[in-house]
Amino acid sequence: MAEKLDIILFGVTGFTGKHTVKYLHKFASAKGRHLTWAVAGRNETKIHTILDNVVNETNDKTLSKIPIILADVLDANSIQLMVSKARLIINCCGPYRFFGEIVVEACVEAGTHHVDVSGEPYFMETMELKYHDKAKEKGIYIVSACGFESIPSDLGAVFLQNNFEGTLHSIETYLKLDSIDGSSHIPRMNYGTWESAVHEVGHVKKLKSLRSQLFPNRLPKLKPILGKRWIPFKSSVDKNWAVFFPASDRSVMERTQRFFYQEKNRRPIQIYTYLLVKNFVNIILLGLTGLIFTILARFKLGLNLLLKYPSLFSFGFFDSEGPSEENIQNTRFCLTLFGKGWRENLVDSEHEYQTPPNKGALVQVEGRNPVYGVTCKSVVLAAIVILTETSKMPNRGGVYSPGAAFAATSLVEQLNENGVNFEFLKDFEL
């Protein structure tokens, strides 16, 4: 039997997959590593074209010799054969609600690690419910949300927890997206992200039912309760307006906090996520988008309209053709995490303070090209860390959020070295 490859990148012909190739090529041989890898998808002609494009971009003709594996999510045998050839699968084939489980199930059966860039809570939590124990038995790791959603926020929260001297109680995150050249262009996202979000909102009742099975015991409600800010407000960390941001980050971060509470007896941090916008006109547009989106996604006809006309219903933020290369390279992000707590350290993770928090701290995570640069770097480095730092990961296997999986590894350090910067800004009295 041929020796297994270290990594197979599946879904290479999609928006995210094709941008991931160059980072996998770079990082697989960095720092003295000699990781073997291949690419996989269902269209061999398109795969060759993508590899040729990366050859032209990097001037490295060895890429033309990278193995190609044909695999299709509609052909279970091809998926099983693919995962049997690797130690780890990087899965870029979404929406994961429809196409993810067949790959995860095959990985569990074959004893192959799996990472992906899903931002779909229903998929991620279903995988944890169904496969966590089986993955532990096989000694493999299944880690979702390893892209822009939710590496910066989840590992940013872990980074803040590790650097907060005292007792951290709550975190509010503030995401800012803007252009590098100062222009007023709209940072655009690809259609796959929109499609996943549409289906997620359209099936919110199923998510509630799932969580009652996965999390039968609620986390303790420690006072003071962190409230959700429904009304737009001026952020204390930035001069811009802040609005509630219902992305998947919070659900991922809460899974990490649940893990720390149950496995490490650490105080669970209360979390809310917000988006920073420059003016009130943008707030109105976001409000209209959210209202229309929420109403239409609950009905079959409305859901189909959202899927058919993404640019119309998102005011140009999402597009079926995806963002241009110029738009991708001209976009940057800055995520600020504002933590509050107390100066004192406590042994009891459920201690109820009688006084308001008296200490604050700020962490910032920033980088350029969040859509593909940050996402692709993050998922590749996450994959490599699983292969090279397995002993630092939890419980010898299982299905985890990024923060739970990588808290004790060098992933944050490696991201810092590659343009995704985690920085502890300051702490201060409240």
Coordinates of C-alpha atoms in Angstrom, one line a residue:
M1 CA 0.0 0.0 0.0
A2 CA 1.3 3.4 -1.0
E3 CA 2.4 5.8 1.8
K4 CA -0.3 8.3 2.7
L5 CA 0.0 11.9 1.7
D6 CA 0.1 14.4 4.5
I7 CA -2.6 16.7 3.2
I8 CA -5.2 16.7 0.4
L9 CA -6.9 20.0 -0.5
F10 CA -10.5 19.1 -1.5
G11 CA -12.7 21.6 -3.4
V12 CA -9.8 23.2 -5.2
T13 CA -11.9 24.6 -8.0
G14 CA -14.1 26.7 -5.7
F15 CA -13.4 30.4 -4.8
T16 CA -11.6 29.5 -1.5
G17 CA -10.0 26.3 -2.7
K18 CA -8.2 27.9 -5.7
H19 CA -6.8 30.7 -3.5
T20 CA -5.6 28.1 -0.9
V21 CA -3.3 26.3 -3.2
K22 CA -0.4 28.8 -3.1
Y23 CA -0.5 29.0 0.7
L24 CA -0.5 25.2 1.0
H25 CA 2.5 25.1 -1.4
K26 CA 4.3 27.8 0.6
F27 CA 3.7 26.5 4.1
A28 CA 4.1 22.8 3.4
S29 CA 7.8 23.4 2.7
A30 CA 8.4 26.3 5.2
K31 CA 10.5 26.0 8.3
G32 CA 12.2 22.8 7.1
R33 CA 8.9 21.0 6.7
H34 CA 8.6 18.4 3.9
L35 CA 4.8 17.8 3.9
T36 CA 3.4 15.9 0.9
W37 CA 0.1 17.1 -0.5
A38 CA -2.3 16.8 -3.4
V39 CA -5.4 18.6 -4.7
A40 CA -8.8 17.1 -5.3
G41 CA -12.0 18.0 -7.1
R42 CA -14.4 16.7 -9.7
N43 CA -13.2 18.6 -12.8
E44 CA -9.7 17.6 -13.8
T45 CA -9.5 20.3 -16.6
K46 CA -10.3 23.1 -14.1
I47 CA -7.8 21.7 -11.6
H48 CA -5.0 21.8 -14.2
T49 CA -5.9 25.4 -15.0
I50 CA -5.7 26.4 -11.4
L51 CA -2.4 24.7 -10.9
D52 CA -1.1 26.4 -14.1
N53 CA -2.2 29.8 -12.8
V54 CA -0.3 29.2 -9.5
V55 CA 2.8 28.1 -11.5
N56 CA 2.6 31.4 -13.4
E57 CA 2.2 33.4 -10.2
T58 CA 5.0 31.7 -8.2
N59 CA 7.3 30.7 -11.1
D60 CA 7.6 27.3 -9.5
K61 CA 7.1 24.6 -12.1
T62 CA 7.1 21.8 -9.6
L63 CA 3.5 22.6 -8.9
S64 CA 2.6 21.1 -12.2
K65 CA 3.6 17.7 -10.8
I66 CA 1.3 18.0 -7.7
P67 CA -0.9 14.9 -7.6
I68 CA -4.6 15.4 -8.7
I69 CA -7.3 13.2 -7.2
L70 CA -10.8 13.1 -8.7
A71 CA -13.5 13.2 -6.0
D72 CA -17.1 14.3 -6.0
V73 CA -19.5 14.7 -3.0
L74 CA -22.2 13.0 -5.1
D75 CA -20.0 9.9 -5.3
A76 CA -19.4 8.4 -1.9
N77 CA -16.9 5.9 -3.1
S78 CA -14.7 8.6 -4.6
I79 CA -14.8 10.5 -1.2
Q80 CA -13.9 7.4 0.7
L81 CA -11.0 6.7 -1.6
M82 CA -9.8 10.2 -1.4
V83 CA -9.7 10.4 2.4
S84 CA -8.0 7.0 2.7
K85 CA -5.0 8.5 0.8
A86 CA -4.2 11.3 3.3
R87 CA -3.5 12.0 7.0
L88 CA -5.6 15.2 6.8
I89 CA -8.2 16.7 4.5
I90 CA -8.6 20.5 4.0
N91 CA -12.2 20.7 2.9
C92 CA -13.1 23.8 0.9
C93 CA -16.3 22.3 -0.6
G94 CA -19.4 24.1 0.7
P95 CA -22.1 24.8 1.5
Y96 CA -21.2 22.4 4.3
R97 CA -24.9 21.9 5.3
F98 CA -25.3 20.0 2.0
F99 CA -21.8 18.7 1.1
G100 CA -19.9 18.6 4.4
E101 CA -21.0 15.6 6.3
I102 CA -20.2 13.0 3.6
V103 CA -16.5 14.1 3.9
V104 CA -16.5 14.3 7.7
E105 CA -18.1 10.8 8.0
A106 CA -15.6 9.3 5.6
C107 CA -12.7 10.9 7.5
V108 CA -13.9 9.5 10.8
E109 CA -14.2 6.0 9.2
A110 CA -10.7 6.2 7.7
G111 CA -9.0 7.8 10.7
T112 CA -8.2 11.0 8.8
H113 CA -8.1 14.5 10.3
H114 CA -10.4 17.1 8.8
V115 CA -10.4 21.0 8.8
D116 CA -12.7 23.3 6.9
V117 CA -13.7 27.0 6.7
S118 CA -17.4 26.6 7.5
G119 CA -19.3 29.5 9.0
E120 CA -22.4 27.4 9.4
P121 CA -23.3 26.7 13.1
Y122 CA -25.9 24.0 12.2
F123 CA -23.3 22.0 10.3
M124 CA -20.6 22.5 12.9
E125 CA -22.7 21.6 15.9
T126 CA -24.3 18.6 14.1
M127 CA -20.8 17.2 13.4
E128 CA -19.9 17.6 17.1
L129 CA -23.1 15.8 18.2
K130 CA -22.7 12.9 15.7
Y131 CA -19.0 12.4 15.5
H132 CA -17.2 13.7 18.6
D133 CA -17.0 10.4 20.4
K134 CA -16.2 8.5 17.2
A135 CA -13.4 10.9 16.4
K136 CA -11.9 10.5 19.9
E137 CA -11.9 6.8 19.5
K138 CA -10.1 7.1 16.2
G139 CA -7.6 9.7 17.6
I140 CA -8.4 12.3 14.9
Y141 CA -9.4 15.9 15.0
I142 CA -12.4 17.5 13.2
V143 CA -12.1 21.3 13.4
S144 CA -14.4 23.7 11.5
A145 CA -14.5 27.5 11.3
C146 CA -10.7 27.6 10.5
G147 CA -11.0 30.6 8.2
F148 CA -11.8 34.3 8.7
E149 CA -14.8 32.8 10.4
S150 CA -13.8 32.2 13.2
I151 CA -10.0 32.1 13.7
P152 CA -9.5 35.8 14.5
S153 CA -12.4 36.0 16.9
D154 CA -12.1 32.7 18.6
L155 CA -8.3 32.6 19.0
G156 CA -8.4 36.3 19.7
A157 CA -10.6 35.6 22.7
V158 CA -8.3 32.8 23.9
F159 CA -5.4 35.3 23.4
L160 CA -7.2 37.9 25.5
Q161 CA -8.0 35.3 28.2
N162 CA -4.3 34.2 28.4
N163 CA -3.1 37.8 28.7
F164 CA -5.7 39.1 31.1
E165 CA -4.2 39.4 34.6
G166 CA -7.2 38.9 36.9
T167 CA -10.6 37.4 36.2
L168 CA -12.0 38.0 32.7
H169 CA -15.8 38.2 32.6
S170 CA -17.0 39.4 29.2
I171 CA -15.8 40.2 25.7
E172 CA -17.4 42.4 23.1
T173 CA -15.8 42.2 19.6
Y174 CA -15.9 45.0 17.0
L175 CA -15.1 44.1 13.4
K176 CA -14.1 46.8 11.0
L177 CA -13.7 46.2 7.2
D178 CA -12.3 48.9 5.0
S179 CA -10.0 49.6 2.0
I180 CA -6.3 49.8 2.2
D181 CA -6.1 52.7 -0.3
G182 CA -8.7 54.8 1.6
S183 CA -11.3 54.5 -1.2
S184 CA -15.0 54.0 -0.4
H185 CA -15.2 50.6 -2.2
I186 CA -17.4 47.9 -0.7
P187 CA -15.5 44.9 0.5
R188 CA -17.2 42.1 -1.4
M189 CA -17.7 38.4 -0.4
N190 CA -18.3 35.3 -2.5
Y191 CA -21.6 33.8 -3.3
G192 CA -20.9 30.6 -1.3
T193 CA -20.8 32.6 2.0
W194 CA -24.2 34.2 1.1
E195 CA -25.7 30.9 0.2
S196 CA -24.6 29.4 3.5
A197 CA -26.0 32.3 5.5
V198 CA -29.4 32.2 3.6
H199 CA -29.8 28.5 4.5
E200 CA -28.7 29.0 8.1
V201 CA -31.3 31.7 8.8
G202 CA -33.9 29.7 7.0
H203 CA -33.4 26.8 9.3
V204 CA -33.0 28.5 12.7
K205 CA -35.6 26.3 14.4
K206 CA -33.6 23.2 13.6
L207 CA -30.6 24.8 15.2
K208 CA -32.5 25.4 18.4
S209 CA -33.6 21.7 18.5
L210 CA -30.0 20.6 17.8
R211 CA -28.6 22.6 20.6
S212 CA -31.0 21.2 23.1
Q213 CA -29.5 17.8 22.3
L214 CA -25.8 18.9 22.1
F215 CA -25.9 21.2 25.1
P216 CA -28.4 19.7 27.6
N217 CA -26.8 21.6 30.4
R218 CA -26.7 25.4 30.2
L219 CA -23.6 27.4 31.1
P220 CA -23.9 29.3 34.4
K221 CA -25.4 32.8 34.1
L222 CA -22.8 34.8 36.0
K223 CA -23.6 38.3 37.0
P224 CA -23.4 41.0 35.7
I225 CA -25.2 39.6 32.7
L226 CA -23.7 41.0 29.4
G227 CA -26.6 42.5 27.5
K228 CA -27.0 42.4 23.7
R229 CA -27.0 45.9 22.2
W230 CA -29.8 45.9 19.7
I231 CA -29.8 49.7 19.0
P232 CA -26.8 51.2 17.1
F233 CA -24.3 53.0 19.3
K234 CA -21.0 54.8 19.2
S235 CA -18.3 52.4 20.0
S236 CA -15.9 53.2 22.8
V237 CA -13.0 51.5 21.0
D238 CA -13.5 53.4 17.7
K239 CA -15.2 56.6 16.5
N240 CA -17.5 54.6 14.2
W241 CA -21.0 53.3 14.8
A242 CA -21.4 49.8 16.0
V243 CA -24.3 47.4 15.2
F244 CA -25.0 43.9 16.4
F245 CA -23.4 41.4 14.0
P246 CA -25.2 38.0 13.8
A247 CA -22.4 36.1 12.2
S248 CA -21.3 32.6 13.3
D249 CA -18.3 33.9 15.4
R250 CA -20.3 34.1 18.6
S251 CA -21.6 30.5 18.4
V252 CA -18.1 29.2 17.8
M253 CA -16.6 31.3 20.6
E254 CA -19.3 30.0 23.0
R255 CA -18.4 26.4 22.1
T256 CA -14.8 27.2 23.1
Q257 CA -15.9 28.7 26.4
R258 CA -18.1 25.7 27.1
F259 CA -15.1 23.4 26.5
F260 CA -12.9 25.5 28.9
Y261 CA -15.6 25.4 31.5
Q262 CA -16.3 21.7 31.3
E263 CA -12.7 20.5 30.7
K264 CA -10.5 23.1 32.4
N265 CA -12.9 24.5 35.1
R266 CA -12.4 28.0 33.7
R267 CA -15.0 30.8 34.1
P268 CA -17.1 30.9 30.9
I269 CA -16.8 34.3 29.2
Q270 CA -20.0 36.1 28.0
I271 CA -19.7 37.3 24.4
Y272 CA -21.4 39.6 21.9
T273 CA -20.2 40.5 18.4
Y274 CA -20.6 43.9 16.6
L275 CA -19.8 45.4 13.2
L276 CA -18.3 48.9 12.9
V277 CA -19.8 51.1 10.2
K278 CA -18.7 54.6 9.2
N279 CA -22.1 56.5 9.0
F280 CA -25.8 56.2 9.6
V281 CA -26.6 55.6 6.0
N282 CA -24.7 52.3 6.2
I283 CA -26.6 51.5 9.3
I284 CA -29.9 52.0 7.5
L285 CA -28.7 49.8 4.6
L286 CA -27.6 47.1 7.0
G287 CA -30.9 47.2 8.8
L288 CA -32.9 46.9 5.6
T289 CA -30.7 44.0 4.5
G290 CA -31.1 42.2 7.8
L291 CA -34.9 42.8 7.8
I292 CA -35.4 41.6 4.2
F293 CA -33.0 38.7 4.7
T294 CA -34.7 37.5 7.9
I295 CA -38.2 37.7 6.5
L296 CA -37.5 36.1 3.1
A297 CA -35.2 33.3 4.3
R298 CA -38.1 31.8 6.3
F299 CA -40.2 31.1 3.2
K300 CA -39.3 28.9 0.2
L301 CA -40.1 31.5 -2.4
G302 CA -38.2 34.2 -0.5
L303 CA -35.2 31.9 0.1
N304 CA -35.0 31.2 -3.7
L305 CA -35.1 35.0 -4.4
L306 CA -32.3 35.6 -2.0
L307 CA -30.2 32.8 -3.7
K308 CA -31.0 34.1 -7.2
Y309 CA -30.3 37.8 -6.6
P310 CA -27.6 38.1 -3.9
S311 CA -26.2 41.5 -5.1
L312 CA -29.7 43.1 -5.1
F313 CA -30.6 41.9 -1.6
S314 CA -27.2 42.6 -0.1
F315 CA -26.8 46.1 -1.7
G316 CA -23.7 44.8 -3.6
F317 CA -21.8 43.2 -0.7
F318 CA -22.3 39.7 -2.1
D319 CA -22.1 38.8 -5.8
S320 CA -22.6 35.5 -7.7
E321 CA -19.4 36.2 -9.6
G322 CA -17.4 36.8 -6.4
P323 CA -15.0 39.7 -5.6
S324 CA -12.5 40.9 -8.1
E325 CA -8.8 40.4 -7.4
E326 CA -8.4 44.1 -7.0
N327 CA -11.2 44.2 -4.4
I328 CA -9.7 41.2 -2.6
Q329 CA -6.2 42.8 -2.3
N330 CA -7.6 46.2 -1.3
T331 CA -9.6 45.0 1.7
R332 CA -8.3 44.9 5.3
F333 CA -9.9 44.0 8.6
C334 CA -9.4 45.0 12.2
L335 CA -11.1 43.1 15.0
T336 CA -11.0 44.7 18.4
L337 CA -11.8 42.5 21.4
F338 CA -12.9 44.6 24.5
G339 CA -12.6 42.5 27.7
K340 CA -14.0 43.4 31.1
G341 CA -13.4 41.7 34.4
W342 CA -11.8 42.1 37.8
R343 CA -8.2 42.6 38.9
E344 CA -8.5 39.8 41.4
N345 CA -7.8 36.1 40.5
L346 CA -10.3 33.6 41.7
V347 CA -10.1 29.8 42.1
D348 CA -13.9 29.3 41.9
S349 CA -15.0 29.5 38.2
E350 CA -18.6 30.3 39.2
H351 CA -17.9 33.0 41.8
E352 CA -20.5 35.8 41.9
Y353 CA -18.8 39.2 42.3
Q354 CA -20.7 41.8 44.3
T355 CA -19.0 44.7 42.6
P356 CA -19.0 45.8 38.9
P357 CA -16.0 44.9 36.7
N358 CA -13.0 47.1 37.6
K359 CA -10.6 46.2 34.8
G360 CA -10.6 46.4 31.0
A361 CA -8.3 45.1 28.3
L362 CA -8.1 45.5 24.5
V363 CA -6.8 42.9 22.0
Q364 CA -6.6 43.6 18.3
V365 CA -6.4 41.2 15.4
E366 CA -5.8 42.7 12.0
G367 CA -4.7 41.8 8.5
R368 CA -5.4 42.3 4.8
N369 CA -7.5 40.3 2.4
P370 CA -9.8 38.7 5.0
V371 CA -11.9 36.9 2.4
Y372 CA -9.2 34.7 1.0
G373 CA -5.8 35.7 2.4
V374 CA -6.7 35.3 6.1
T375 CA -9.0 32.4 5.4
C376 CA -6.6 30.4 3.3
K377 CA -3.5 31.1 5.5
S378 CA -5.5 30.1 8.6
V379 CA -6.9 26.8 7.4
V380 CA -3.6 25.7 6.0
L381 CA -1.7 26.6 9.2
A382 CA -4.4 24.9 11.3
A383 CA -4.0 21.8 9.2
I384 CA -0.2 21.8 9.7
V385 CA -0.5 22.4 13.4
I386 CA -2.7 19.3 13.7
L387 CA -0.1 17.2 12.0
T388 CA 2.9 18.7 13.8
E389 CA 1.7 19.5 17.3
T390 CA -0.8 16.8 17.9
S391 CA 0.5 16.3 21.5
K392 CA -0.6 19.8 22.4
M393 CA -4.2 19.3 21.3
P394 CA -7.1 18.2 23.6
N395 CA -8.1 14.7 24.5
R396 CA -6.3 12.8 21.7
G397 CA -9.1 13.5 19.3
G398 CA -12.6 14.8 18.8
V399 CA -14.7 17.5 17.1
Y400 CA -13.7 21.0 18.4
S401 CA -14.0 24.7 17.8
P402 CA -10.6 26.4 16.8
G403 CA -10.1 28.0 20.2
A404 CA -10.6 24.6 22.0
A405 CA -8.4 22.8 19.5
F406 CA -5.5 25.2 19.2
A407 CA -5.3 27.0 22.5
A408 CA -2.1 25.3 23.6
T409 CA -0.4 25.3 20.1
S410 CA 1.7 27.7 18.2
L411 CA -1.1 28.6 15.7
V412 CA -1.4 32.3 16.9
E413 CA 2.4 32.7 16.7
Q414 CA 2.5 31.2 13.2
L415 CA -0.4 33.5 12.1
N416 CA 1.5 36.5 13.5
E417 CA 4.5 35.5 11.3
N418 CA 2.3 35.4 8.2
G419 CA 0.4 38.7 8.3
V420 CA -2.5 37.9 10.7
N421 CA -1.5 40.0 13.7
F422 CA -2.6 39.3 17.3
E423 CA -1.7 42.2 19.6
F424 CA -2.5 42.9 23.3
L425 CA -3.0 46.7 23.2
K426 CA -3.5 47.6 26.8
D427 CA -5.3 47.0 30.1
F428 CA -6.8 49.8 32.2
E429 CA -9.0 50.6 35.1
L430 CA -12.8 50.9 34.6

